[in-house]
Short mmCIF file of C-alpha atoms in Angstrom, two decimals:
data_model
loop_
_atom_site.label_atom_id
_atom_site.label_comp_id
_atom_site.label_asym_id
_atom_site.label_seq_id
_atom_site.Cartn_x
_atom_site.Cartn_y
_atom_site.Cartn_z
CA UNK A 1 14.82 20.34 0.17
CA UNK A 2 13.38 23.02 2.36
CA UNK A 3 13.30 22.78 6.18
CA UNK A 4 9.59 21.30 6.72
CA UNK A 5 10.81 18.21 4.31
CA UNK A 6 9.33 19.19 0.95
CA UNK A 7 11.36 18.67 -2.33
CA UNK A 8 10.34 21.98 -4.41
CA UNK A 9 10.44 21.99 -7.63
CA UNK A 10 9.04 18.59 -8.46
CA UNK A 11 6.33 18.88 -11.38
CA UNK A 12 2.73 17.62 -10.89
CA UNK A 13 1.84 14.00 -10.66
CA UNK A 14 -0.75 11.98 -13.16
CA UNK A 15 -2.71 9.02 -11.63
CA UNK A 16 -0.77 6.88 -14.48
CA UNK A 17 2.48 7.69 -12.99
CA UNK A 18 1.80 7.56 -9.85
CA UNK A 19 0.43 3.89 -10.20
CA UNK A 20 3.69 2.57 -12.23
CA UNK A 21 5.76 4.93 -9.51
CA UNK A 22 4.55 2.55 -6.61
CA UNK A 23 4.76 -0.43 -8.83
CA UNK A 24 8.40 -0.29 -9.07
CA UNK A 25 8.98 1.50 -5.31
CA UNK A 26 7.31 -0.77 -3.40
CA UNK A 27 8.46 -4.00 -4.51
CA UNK A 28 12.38 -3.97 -5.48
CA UNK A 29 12.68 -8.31 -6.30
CA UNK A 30 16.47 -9.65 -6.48
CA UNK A 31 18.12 -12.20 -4.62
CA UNK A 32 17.46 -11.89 -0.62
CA UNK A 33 20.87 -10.94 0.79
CA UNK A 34 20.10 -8.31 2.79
CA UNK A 35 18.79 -7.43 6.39
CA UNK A 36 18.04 -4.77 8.06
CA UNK A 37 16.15 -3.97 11.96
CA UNK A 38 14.37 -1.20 13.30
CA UNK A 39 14.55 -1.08 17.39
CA UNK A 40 12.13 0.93 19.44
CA UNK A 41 13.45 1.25 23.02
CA UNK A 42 11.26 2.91 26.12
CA UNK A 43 13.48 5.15 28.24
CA UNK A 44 13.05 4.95 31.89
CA UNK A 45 14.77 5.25 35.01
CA UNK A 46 17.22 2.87 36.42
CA UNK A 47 16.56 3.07 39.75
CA UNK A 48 12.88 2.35 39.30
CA UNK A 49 11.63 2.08 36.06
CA UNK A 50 7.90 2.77 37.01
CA UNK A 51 8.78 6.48 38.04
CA UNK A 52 8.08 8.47 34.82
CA UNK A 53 11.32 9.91 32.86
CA UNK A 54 9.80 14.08 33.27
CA UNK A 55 10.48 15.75 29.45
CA UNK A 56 13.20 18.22 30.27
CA UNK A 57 15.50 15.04 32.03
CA UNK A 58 14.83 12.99 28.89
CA UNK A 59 15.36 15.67 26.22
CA UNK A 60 19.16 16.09 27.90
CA UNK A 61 19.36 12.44 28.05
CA UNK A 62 18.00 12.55 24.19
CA UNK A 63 20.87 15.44 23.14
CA UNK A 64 23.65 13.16 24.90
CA UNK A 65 22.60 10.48 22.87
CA UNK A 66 22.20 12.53 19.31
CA UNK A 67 26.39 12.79 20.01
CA UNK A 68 27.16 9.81 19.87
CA UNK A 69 28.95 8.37 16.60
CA UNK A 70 26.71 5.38 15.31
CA UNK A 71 26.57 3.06 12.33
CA UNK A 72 23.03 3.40 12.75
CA UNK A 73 20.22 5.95 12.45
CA UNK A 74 19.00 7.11 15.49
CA UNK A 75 15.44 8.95 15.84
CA UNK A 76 13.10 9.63 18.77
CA UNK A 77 9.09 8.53 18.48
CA UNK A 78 6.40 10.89 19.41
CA UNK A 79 6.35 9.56 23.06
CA UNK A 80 10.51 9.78 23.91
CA UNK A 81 10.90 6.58 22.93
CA UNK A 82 14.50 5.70 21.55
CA UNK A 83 14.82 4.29 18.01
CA UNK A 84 17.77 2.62 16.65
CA UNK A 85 17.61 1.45 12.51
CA UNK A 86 20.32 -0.26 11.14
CA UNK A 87 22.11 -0.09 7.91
CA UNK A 88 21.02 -2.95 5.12
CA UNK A 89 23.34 -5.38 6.04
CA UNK A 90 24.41 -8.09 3.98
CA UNK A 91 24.08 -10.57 6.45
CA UNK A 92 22.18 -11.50 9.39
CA UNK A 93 25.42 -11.48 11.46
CA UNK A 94 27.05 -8.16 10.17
CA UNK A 95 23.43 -6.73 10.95
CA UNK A 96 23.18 -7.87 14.44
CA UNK A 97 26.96 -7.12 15.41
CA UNK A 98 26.55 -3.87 14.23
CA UNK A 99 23.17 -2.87 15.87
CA UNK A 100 24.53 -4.36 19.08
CA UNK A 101 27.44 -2.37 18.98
CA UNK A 102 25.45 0.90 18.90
CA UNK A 103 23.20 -0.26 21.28
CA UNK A 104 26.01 -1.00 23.55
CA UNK A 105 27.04 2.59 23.69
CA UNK A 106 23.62 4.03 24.03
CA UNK A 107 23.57 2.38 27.10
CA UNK A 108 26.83 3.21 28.23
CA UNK A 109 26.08 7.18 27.79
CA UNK A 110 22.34 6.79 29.56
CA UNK A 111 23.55 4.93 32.19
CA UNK A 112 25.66 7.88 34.30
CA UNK A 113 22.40 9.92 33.61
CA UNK A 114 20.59 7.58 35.61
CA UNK A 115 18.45 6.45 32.51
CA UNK A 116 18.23 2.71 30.55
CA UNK A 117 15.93 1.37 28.02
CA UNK A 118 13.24 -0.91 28.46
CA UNK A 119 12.08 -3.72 25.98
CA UNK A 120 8.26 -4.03 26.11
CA UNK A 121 5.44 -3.67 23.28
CA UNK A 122 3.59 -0.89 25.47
CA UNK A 123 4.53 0.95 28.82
CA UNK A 124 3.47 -1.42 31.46
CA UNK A 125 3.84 1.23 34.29
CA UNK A 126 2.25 4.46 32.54
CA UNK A 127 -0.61 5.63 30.27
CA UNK A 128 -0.14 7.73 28.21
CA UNK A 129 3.12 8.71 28.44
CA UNK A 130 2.55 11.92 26.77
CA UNK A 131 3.58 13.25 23.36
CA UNK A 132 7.52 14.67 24.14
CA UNK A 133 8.16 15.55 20.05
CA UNK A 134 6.18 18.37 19.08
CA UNK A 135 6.53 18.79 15.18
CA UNK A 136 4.09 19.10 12.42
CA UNK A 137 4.18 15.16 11.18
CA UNK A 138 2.62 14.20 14.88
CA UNK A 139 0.53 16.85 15.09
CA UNK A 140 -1.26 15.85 11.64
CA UNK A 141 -0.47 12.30 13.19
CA UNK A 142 -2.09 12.78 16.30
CA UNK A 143 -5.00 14.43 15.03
CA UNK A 144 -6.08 12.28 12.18
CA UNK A 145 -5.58 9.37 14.56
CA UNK A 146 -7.51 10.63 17.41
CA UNK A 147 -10.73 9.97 14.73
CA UNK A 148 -10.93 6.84 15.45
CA UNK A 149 -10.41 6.64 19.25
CA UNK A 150 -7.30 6.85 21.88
CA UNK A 151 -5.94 4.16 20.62
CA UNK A 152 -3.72 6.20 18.23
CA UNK A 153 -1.98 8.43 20.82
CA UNK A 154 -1.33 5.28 22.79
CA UNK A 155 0.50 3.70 20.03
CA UNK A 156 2.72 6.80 19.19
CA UNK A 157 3.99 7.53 22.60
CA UNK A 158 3.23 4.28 25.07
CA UNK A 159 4.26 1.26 22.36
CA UNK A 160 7.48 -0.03 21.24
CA UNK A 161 8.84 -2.99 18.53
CA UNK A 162 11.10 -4.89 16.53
CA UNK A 163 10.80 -4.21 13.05
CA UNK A 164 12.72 -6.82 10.53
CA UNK A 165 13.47 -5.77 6.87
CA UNK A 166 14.21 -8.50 4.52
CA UNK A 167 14.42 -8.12 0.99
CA UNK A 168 10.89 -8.35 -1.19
CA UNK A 169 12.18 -11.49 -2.83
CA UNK A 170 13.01 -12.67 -6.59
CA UNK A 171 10.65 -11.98 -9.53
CA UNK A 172 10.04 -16.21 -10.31
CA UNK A 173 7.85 -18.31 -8.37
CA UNK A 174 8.95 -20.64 -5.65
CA UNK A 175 10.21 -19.99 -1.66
CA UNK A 176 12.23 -16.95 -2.31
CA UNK A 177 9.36 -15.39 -5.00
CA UNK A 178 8.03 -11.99 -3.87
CA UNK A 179 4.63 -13.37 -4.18
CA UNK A 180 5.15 -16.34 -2.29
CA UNK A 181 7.09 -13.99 0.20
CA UNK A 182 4.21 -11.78 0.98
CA UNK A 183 1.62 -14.70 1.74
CA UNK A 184 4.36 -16.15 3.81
CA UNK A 185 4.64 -12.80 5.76
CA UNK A 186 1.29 -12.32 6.52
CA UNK A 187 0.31 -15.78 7.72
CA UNK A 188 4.40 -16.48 9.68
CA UNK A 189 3.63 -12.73 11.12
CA UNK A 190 0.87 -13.88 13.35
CA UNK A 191 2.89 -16.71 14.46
CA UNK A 192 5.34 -14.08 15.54
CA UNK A 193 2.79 -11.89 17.18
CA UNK A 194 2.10 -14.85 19.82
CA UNK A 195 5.51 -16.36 20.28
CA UNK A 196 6.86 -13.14 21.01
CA UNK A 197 4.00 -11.33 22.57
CA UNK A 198 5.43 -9.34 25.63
CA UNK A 199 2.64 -6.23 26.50
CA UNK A 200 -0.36 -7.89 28.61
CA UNK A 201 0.20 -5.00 30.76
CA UNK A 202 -0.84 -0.72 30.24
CA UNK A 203 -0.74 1.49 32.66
CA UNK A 204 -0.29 -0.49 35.54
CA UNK A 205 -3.34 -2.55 34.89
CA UNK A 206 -4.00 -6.14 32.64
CA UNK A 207 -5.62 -5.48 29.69
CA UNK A 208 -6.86 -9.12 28.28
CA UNK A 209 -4.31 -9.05 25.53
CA UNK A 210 -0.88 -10.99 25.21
CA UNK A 211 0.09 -8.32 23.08
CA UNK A 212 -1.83 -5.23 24.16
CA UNK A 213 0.15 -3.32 21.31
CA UNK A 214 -0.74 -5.22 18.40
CA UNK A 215 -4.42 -5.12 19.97
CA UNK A 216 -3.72 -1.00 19.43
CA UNK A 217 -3.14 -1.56 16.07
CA UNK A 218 -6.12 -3.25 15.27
CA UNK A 219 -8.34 -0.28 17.05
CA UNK A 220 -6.85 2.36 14.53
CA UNK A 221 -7.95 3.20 11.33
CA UNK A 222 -8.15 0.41 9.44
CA UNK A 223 -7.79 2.11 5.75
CA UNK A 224 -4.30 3.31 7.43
CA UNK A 225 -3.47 0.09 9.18
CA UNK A 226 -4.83 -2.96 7.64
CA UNK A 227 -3.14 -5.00 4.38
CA UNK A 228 -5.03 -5.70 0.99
CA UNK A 229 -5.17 -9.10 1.25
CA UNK A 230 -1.82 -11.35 0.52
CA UNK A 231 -3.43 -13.73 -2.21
CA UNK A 232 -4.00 -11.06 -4.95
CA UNK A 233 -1.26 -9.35 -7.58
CA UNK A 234 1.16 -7.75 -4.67
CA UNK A 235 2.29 -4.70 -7.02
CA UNK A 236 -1.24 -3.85 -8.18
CA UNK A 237 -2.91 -4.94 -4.77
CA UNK A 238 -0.84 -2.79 -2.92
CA UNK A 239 -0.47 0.04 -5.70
CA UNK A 240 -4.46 0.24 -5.29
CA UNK A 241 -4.21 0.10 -1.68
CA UNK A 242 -1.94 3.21 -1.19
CA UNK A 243 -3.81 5.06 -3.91
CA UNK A 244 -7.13 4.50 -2.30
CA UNK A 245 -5.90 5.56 1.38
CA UNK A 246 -6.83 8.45 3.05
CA UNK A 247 -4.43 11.14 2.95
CA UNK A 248 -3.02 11.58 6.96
CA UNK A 249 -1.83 15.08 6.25
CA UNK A 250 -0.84 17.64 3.48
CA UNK A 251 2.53 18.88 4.35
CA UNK A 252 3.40 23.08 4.35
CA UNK A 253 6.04 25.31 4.01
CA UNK A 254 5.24 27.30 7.34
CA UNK A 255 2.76 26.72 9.82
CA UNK A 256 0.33 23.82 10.98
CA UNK A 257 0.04 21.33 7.99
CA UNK A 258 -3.66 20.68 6.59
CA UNK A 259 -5.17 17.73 7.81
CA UNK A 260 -7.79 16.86 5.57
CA UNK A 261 -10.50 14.03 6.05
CA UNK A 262 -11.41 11.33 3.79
CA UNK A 263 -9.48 12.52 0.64
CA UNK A 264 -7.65 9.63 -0.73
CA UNK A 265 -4.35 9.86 -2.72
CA UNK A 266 -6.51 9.39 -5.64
CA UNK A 267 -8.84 12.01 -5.10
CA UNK A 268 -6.05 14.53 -4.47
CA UNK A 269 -4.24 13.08 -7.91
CA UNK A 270 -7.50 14.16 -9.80
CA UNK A 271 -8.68 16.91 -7.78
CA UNK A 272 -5.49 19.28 -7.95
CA UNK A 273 -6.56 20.51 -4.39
CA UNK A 274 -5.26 21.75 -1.85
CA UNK A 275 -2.71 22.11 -4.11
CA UNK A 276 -0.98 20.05 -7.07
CA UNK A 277 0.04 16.49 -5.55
CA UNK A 278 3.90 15.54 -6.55
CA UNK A 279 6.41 12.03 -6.25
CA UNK A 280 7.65 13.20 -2.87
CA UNK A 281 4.21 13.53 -1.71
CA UNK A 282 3.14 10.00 -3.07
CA UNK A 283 6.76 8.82 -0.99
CA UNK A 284 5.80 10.78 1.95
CA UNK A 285 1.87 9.31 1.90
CA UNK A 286 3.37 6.04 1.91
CA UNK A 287 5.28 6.53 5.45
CA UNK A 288 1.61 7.54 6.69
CA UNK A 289 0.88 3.60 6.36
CA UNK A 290 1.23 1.54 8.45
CA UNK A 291 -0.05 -2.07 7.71
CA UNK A 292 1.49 -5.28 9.65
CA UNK A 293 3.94 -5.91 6.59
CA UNK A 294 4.78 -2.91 4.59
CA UNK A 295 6.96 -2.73 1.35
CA UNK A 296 8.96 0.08 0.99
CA UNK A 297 11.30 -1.76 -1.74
CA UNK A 298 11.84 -4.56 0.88
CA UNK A 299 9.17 -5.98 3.28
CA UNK A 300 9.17 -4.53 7.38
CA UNK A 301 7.71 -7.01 9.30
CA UNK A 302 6.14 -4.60 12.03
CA UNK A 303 3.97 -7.17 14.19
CA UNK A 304 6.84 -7.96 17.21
CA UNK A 305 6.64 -6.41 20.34
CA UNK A 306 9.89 -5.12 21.84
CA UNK A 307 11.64 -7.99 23.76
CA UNK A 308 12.94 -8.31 27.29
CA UNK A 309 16.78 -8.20 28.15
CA UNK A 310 19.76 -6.60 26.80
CA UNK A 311 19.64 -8.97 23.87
CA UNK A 312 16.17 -10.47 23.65
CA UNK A 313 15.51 -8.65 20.15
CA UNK A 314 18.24 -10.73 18.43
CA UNK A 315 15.66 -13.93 18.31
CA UNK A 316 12.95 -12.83 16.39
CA UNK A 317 15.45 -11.01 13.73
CA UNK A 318 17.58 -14.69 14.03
CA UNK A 319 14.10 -16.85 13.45
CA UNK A 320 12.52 -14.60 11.06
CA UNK A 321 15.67 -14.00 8.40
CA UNK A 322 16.19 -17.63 8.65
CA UNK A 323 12.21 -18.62 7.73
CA UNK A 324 12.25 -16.41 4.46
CA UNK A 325 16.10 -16.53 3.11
CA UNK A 326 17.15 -19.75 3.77
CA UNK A 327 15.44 -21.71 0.81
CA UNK A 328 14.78 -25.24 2.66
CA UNK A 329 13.66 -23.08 5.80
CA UNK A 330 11.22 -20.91 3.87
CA UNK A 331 9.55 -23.72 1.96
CA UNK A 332 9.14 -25.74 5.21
CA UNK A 333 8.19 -22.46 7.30
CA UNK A 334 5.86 -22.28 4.16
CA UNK A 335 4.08 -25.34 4.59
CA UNK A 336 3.67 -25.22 8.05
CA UNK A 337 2.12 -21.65 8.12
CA UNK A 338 -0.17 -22.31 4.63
CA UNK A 339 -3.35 -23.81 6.75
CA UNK A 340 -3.60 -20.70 8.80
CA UNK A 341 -4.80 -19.06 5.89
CA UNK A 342 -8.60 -20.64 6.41
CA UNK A 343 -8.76 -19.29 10.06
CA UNK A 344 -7.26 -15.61 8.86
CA UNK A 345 -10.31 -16.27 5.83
CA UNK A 346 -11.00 -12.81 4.25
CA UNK A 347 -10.44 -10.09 6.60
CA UNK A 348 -7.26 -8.08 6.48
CA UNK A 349 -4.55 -8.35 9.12
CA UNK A 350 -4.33 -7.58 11.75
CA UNK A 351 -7.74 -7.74 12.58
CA UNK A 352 -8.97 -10.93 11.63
CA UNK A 353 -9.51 -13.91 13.75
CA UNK A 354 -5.87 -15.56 13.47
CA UNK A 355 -4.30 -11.98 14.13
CA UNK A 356 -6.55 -11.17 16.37
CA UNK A 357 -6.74 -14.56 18.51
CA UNK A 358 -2.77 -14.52 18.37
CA UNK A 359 -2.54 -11.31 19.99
CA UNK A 360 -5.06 -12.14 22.76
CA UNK A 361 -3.84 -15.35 23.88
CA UNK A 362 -0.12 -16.00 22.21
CA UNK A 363 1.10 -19.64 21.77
CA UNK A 364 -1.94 -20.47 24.32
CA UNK A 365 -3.60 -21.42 21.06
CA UNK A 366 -3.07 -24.64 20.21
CA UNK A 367 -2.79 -24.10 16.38
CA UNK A 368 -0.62 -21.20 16.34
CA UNK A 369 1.74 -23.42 18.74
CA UNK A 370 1.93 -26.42 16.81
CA UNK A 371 2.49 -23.74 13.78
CA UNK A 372 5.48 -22.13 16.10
CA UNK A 373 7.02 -25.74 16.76
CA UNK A 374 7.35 -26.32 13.20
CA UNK A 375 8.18 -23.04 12.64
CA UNK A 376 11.11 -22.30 15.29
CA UNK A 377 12.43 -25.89 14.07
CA UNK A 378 13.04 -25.36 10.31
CA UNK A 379 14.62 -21.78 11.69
CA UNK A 380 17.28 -23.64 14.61
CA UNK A 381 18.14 -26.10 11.52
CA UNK A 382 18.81 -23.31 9.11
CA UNK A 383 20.57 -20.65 11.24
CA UNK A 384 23.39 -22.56 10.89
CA UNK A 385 23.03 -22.23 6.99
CA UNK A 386 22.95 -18.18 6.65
CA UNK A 387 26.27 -18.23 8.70
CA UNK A 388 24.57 -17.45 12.85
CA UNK A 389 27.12 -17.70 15.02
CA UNK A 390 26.91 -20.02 18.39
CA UNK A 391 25.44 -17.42 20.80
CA UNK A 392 22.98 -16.49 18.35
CA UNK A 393 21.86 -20.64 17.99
CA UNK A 394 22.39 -20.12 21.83
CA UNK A 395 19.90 -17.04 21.87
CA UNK A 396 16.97 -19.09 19.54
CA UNK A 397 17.36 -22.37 21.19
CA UNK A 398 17.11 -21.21 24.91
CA UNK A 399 13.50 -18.78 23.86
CA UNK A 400 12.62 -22.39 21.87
CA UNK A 401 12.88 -24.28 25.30
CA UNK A 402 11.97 -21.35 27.32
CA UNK A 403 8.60 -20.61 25.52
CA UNK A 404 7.88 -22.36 22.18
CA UNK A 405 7.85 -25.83 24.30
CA UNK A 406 5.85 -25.33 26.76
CA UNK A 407 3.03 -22.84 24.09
CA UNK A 408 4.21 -19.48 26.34
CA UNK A 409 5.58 -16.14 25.56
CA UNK A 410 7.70 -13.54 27.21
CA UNK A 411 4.06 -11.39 28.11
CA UNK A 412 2.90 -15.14 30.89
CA UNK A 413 6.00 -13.99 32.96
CA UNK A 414 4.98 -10.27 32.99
CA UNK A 415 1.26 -11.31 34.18
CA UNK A 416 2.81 -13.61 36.65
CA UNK A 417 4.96 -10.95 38.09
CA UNK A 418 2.13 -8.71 38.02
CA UNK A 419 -0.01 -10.83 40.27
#
């Protein structure tokens, strides 16, 4: 592989192959045993968060880090903002001890810099942060983005999540299918926009939204952001889907990379041009995507906000591994989330009205809190099932009392100490 990223040597790729390539990449079905969780961090000062980390301070801070011996992968987003993704684990324990202890000593070497990391879905303090990572991907990034408005520079460098990977699901029907799976995540992933909304707050200012990020992700460009709609044929919905996407950039040896407008994958495929299309570049297109639930072999769920406190991120991974792989949980979750379906009605997520309504006012809503009752309530009686330990029940069932209850979020205590 050469140093821009590009396998050479690869031969050209047929619109055949490439359909039957994404066919068997996207959705890998066995027996869900594995988890996996993607943590976006802001990095800010300790002494007062709201003072803005300047590049050259946070690129030492970023090198002291890159030293550090992990289990998992650590990367930096366009903005500075740390990233932390774990291993597939084969359990939701072994996953969360091991993220924690990584986390645990990225804290330990910011803190004597004077640095710590913040866990919010957008900067509450400062917009925009500013692009810190200057390499070709976010320059093709930034400027095919910027097409459709600011939103796209906010969301590279001002947002933040947790993003859960759970396994696509078995090939037969019933609550651990990989069809039934994929409706599942796209109606349970609003419910998890509102219960854990926590970004009413950009640049200093309220913005209207409970979750001001996911609100950024519905003003991008919705070829590039939206799903195909969960009821069809997953493989050949989403096959289609990828196919028919704009391409965000065509990657170069040397130099700035071509960022073309409006060619699909598919026009590329049959085109030949700007040059012959290959597998890596069908892989690397797919990374360019970046829908609410994307499968990439297993499903990310990427519609949670980053959560408050050292630990606050270990509820949503807790609830959501225990909805889809325990099999009574997941059939119950099931249930509860199938008549949210008629609200969502044709658009894509996540900007139709259930999305949309769950990112402006959270558990406020009276259906998507009765929804997130049911929901948090088949998770507390599985957890114990997939093997949680007691501070993790702890974790679940103090955010249950704390929020779920009373229809609130972590993003009503933000606005209140905002006022």
């Amino acid at each position: 592989m050469s140093s821009s990223g590009i396998r050479r040597g690869e031969p050209p790729l047929a619109e055949a192959d490439a359909e039957e390539l994404l066919r068997c990449i996207c959705f890998k079905t066995g027996p869900p045993r594995t988890v996996g969780v993607e943590l976006e961090w802001l990095v800010h000062e300790l002494r007062d968060p709201r003072q803005p980390v300047r590049p050259p301070r946070l690129a030492t801070a970023l090198d002291s880090v890159r030293a550090l011996p992990l289990e998992s992968s650590l990367t930096f987003e366009p903005g500075g903002q740390l990233e932390l993704s774990s291993r597939p684990a084969g359990s939701l324990m072994e996953c969360l001890d091991s993220l924690s202890g990584d986390l645990r000593a990225v804290r330990s070497a910011l803190a004597p810099l004077g640095l710590g990391l913040s866990g919010y879905g957008v900067d509450p303090w400062h917009s925009p942060r500013g692009r810190v990572l200057h390499e070709p991907r976010y320059d093709a990034m930034e400027a095919a983005l910027d097409r459709s408005g600011p939103a796209g520079r906010a969301m590279m460098c001002d947002s933040a999540s947790v993003q859960i990977c759970l396994d696509a699901g078995l090939e037969e029907p019933g609550p651990l299918g990989y069809h039934r799976r994929w409706q599942l995540a796209h109606l349970l992933g609003a419910v998890l926009v509102a219960a854990f909304a926590n970004s009413p707050l950009h640049g200093g200012r309220r913005t209207g939204w409970r979750s001001t990020r996911q609100a950024l992700w519905a003003d991008l460009d919705p070829l590039r952001t939206l799903a195909p709609p969960p009821d069809g044929e997953p493989r050949a919905e989403y096959a289609a889907h990828v196919l028919d996407t704009p391409v965000m950039c065509v990657r170069a040896e040397e130099g700035p990379w071509d960022v073309p407008e409006g060619m699909t994958f598919r026009d590329w495929l049959r085109s030949g041009g700007p040059r012959p299309a290959d597998a890596d570049d069908l892989r690397y297109h797919m990374t360019t995507l970046f829908p609410p639930v994307r499968p990439r072999g297993h499903l990310e769920l990427r519609m949670v906000d980053a959560q408050p406190g050292a630990d606050g991120w270990v509820v949503p991974v807790a609830v959501a591994t225990a909805a889809f792989d325990d099999p009574e949980a997941a059939e119950t979750v099931y249930r509860a989330v199938k008549p949210l379906a008629e609200r969502a009605g044709d658009a894509p997520a996540p900007r139709n009205p259930l999305w949309l309504a769950a990112a402006r006012d959270g558990l406020a809503d009276p259906e998507l809190h009765a929804t997130a009752l049911a929901v948090f309530a088949a998770a507390i009686d599985a957890l114990p099932r997939i093997g949680a330990s007691e501070e993790v029940r702890r974790a679940v069932a103090a955010f249950h009392e704390r929020y779920v209850v009373p229809g609130s979020c972590p993003a009503d205590e933000l606005e209140v100490l905002a006022s």
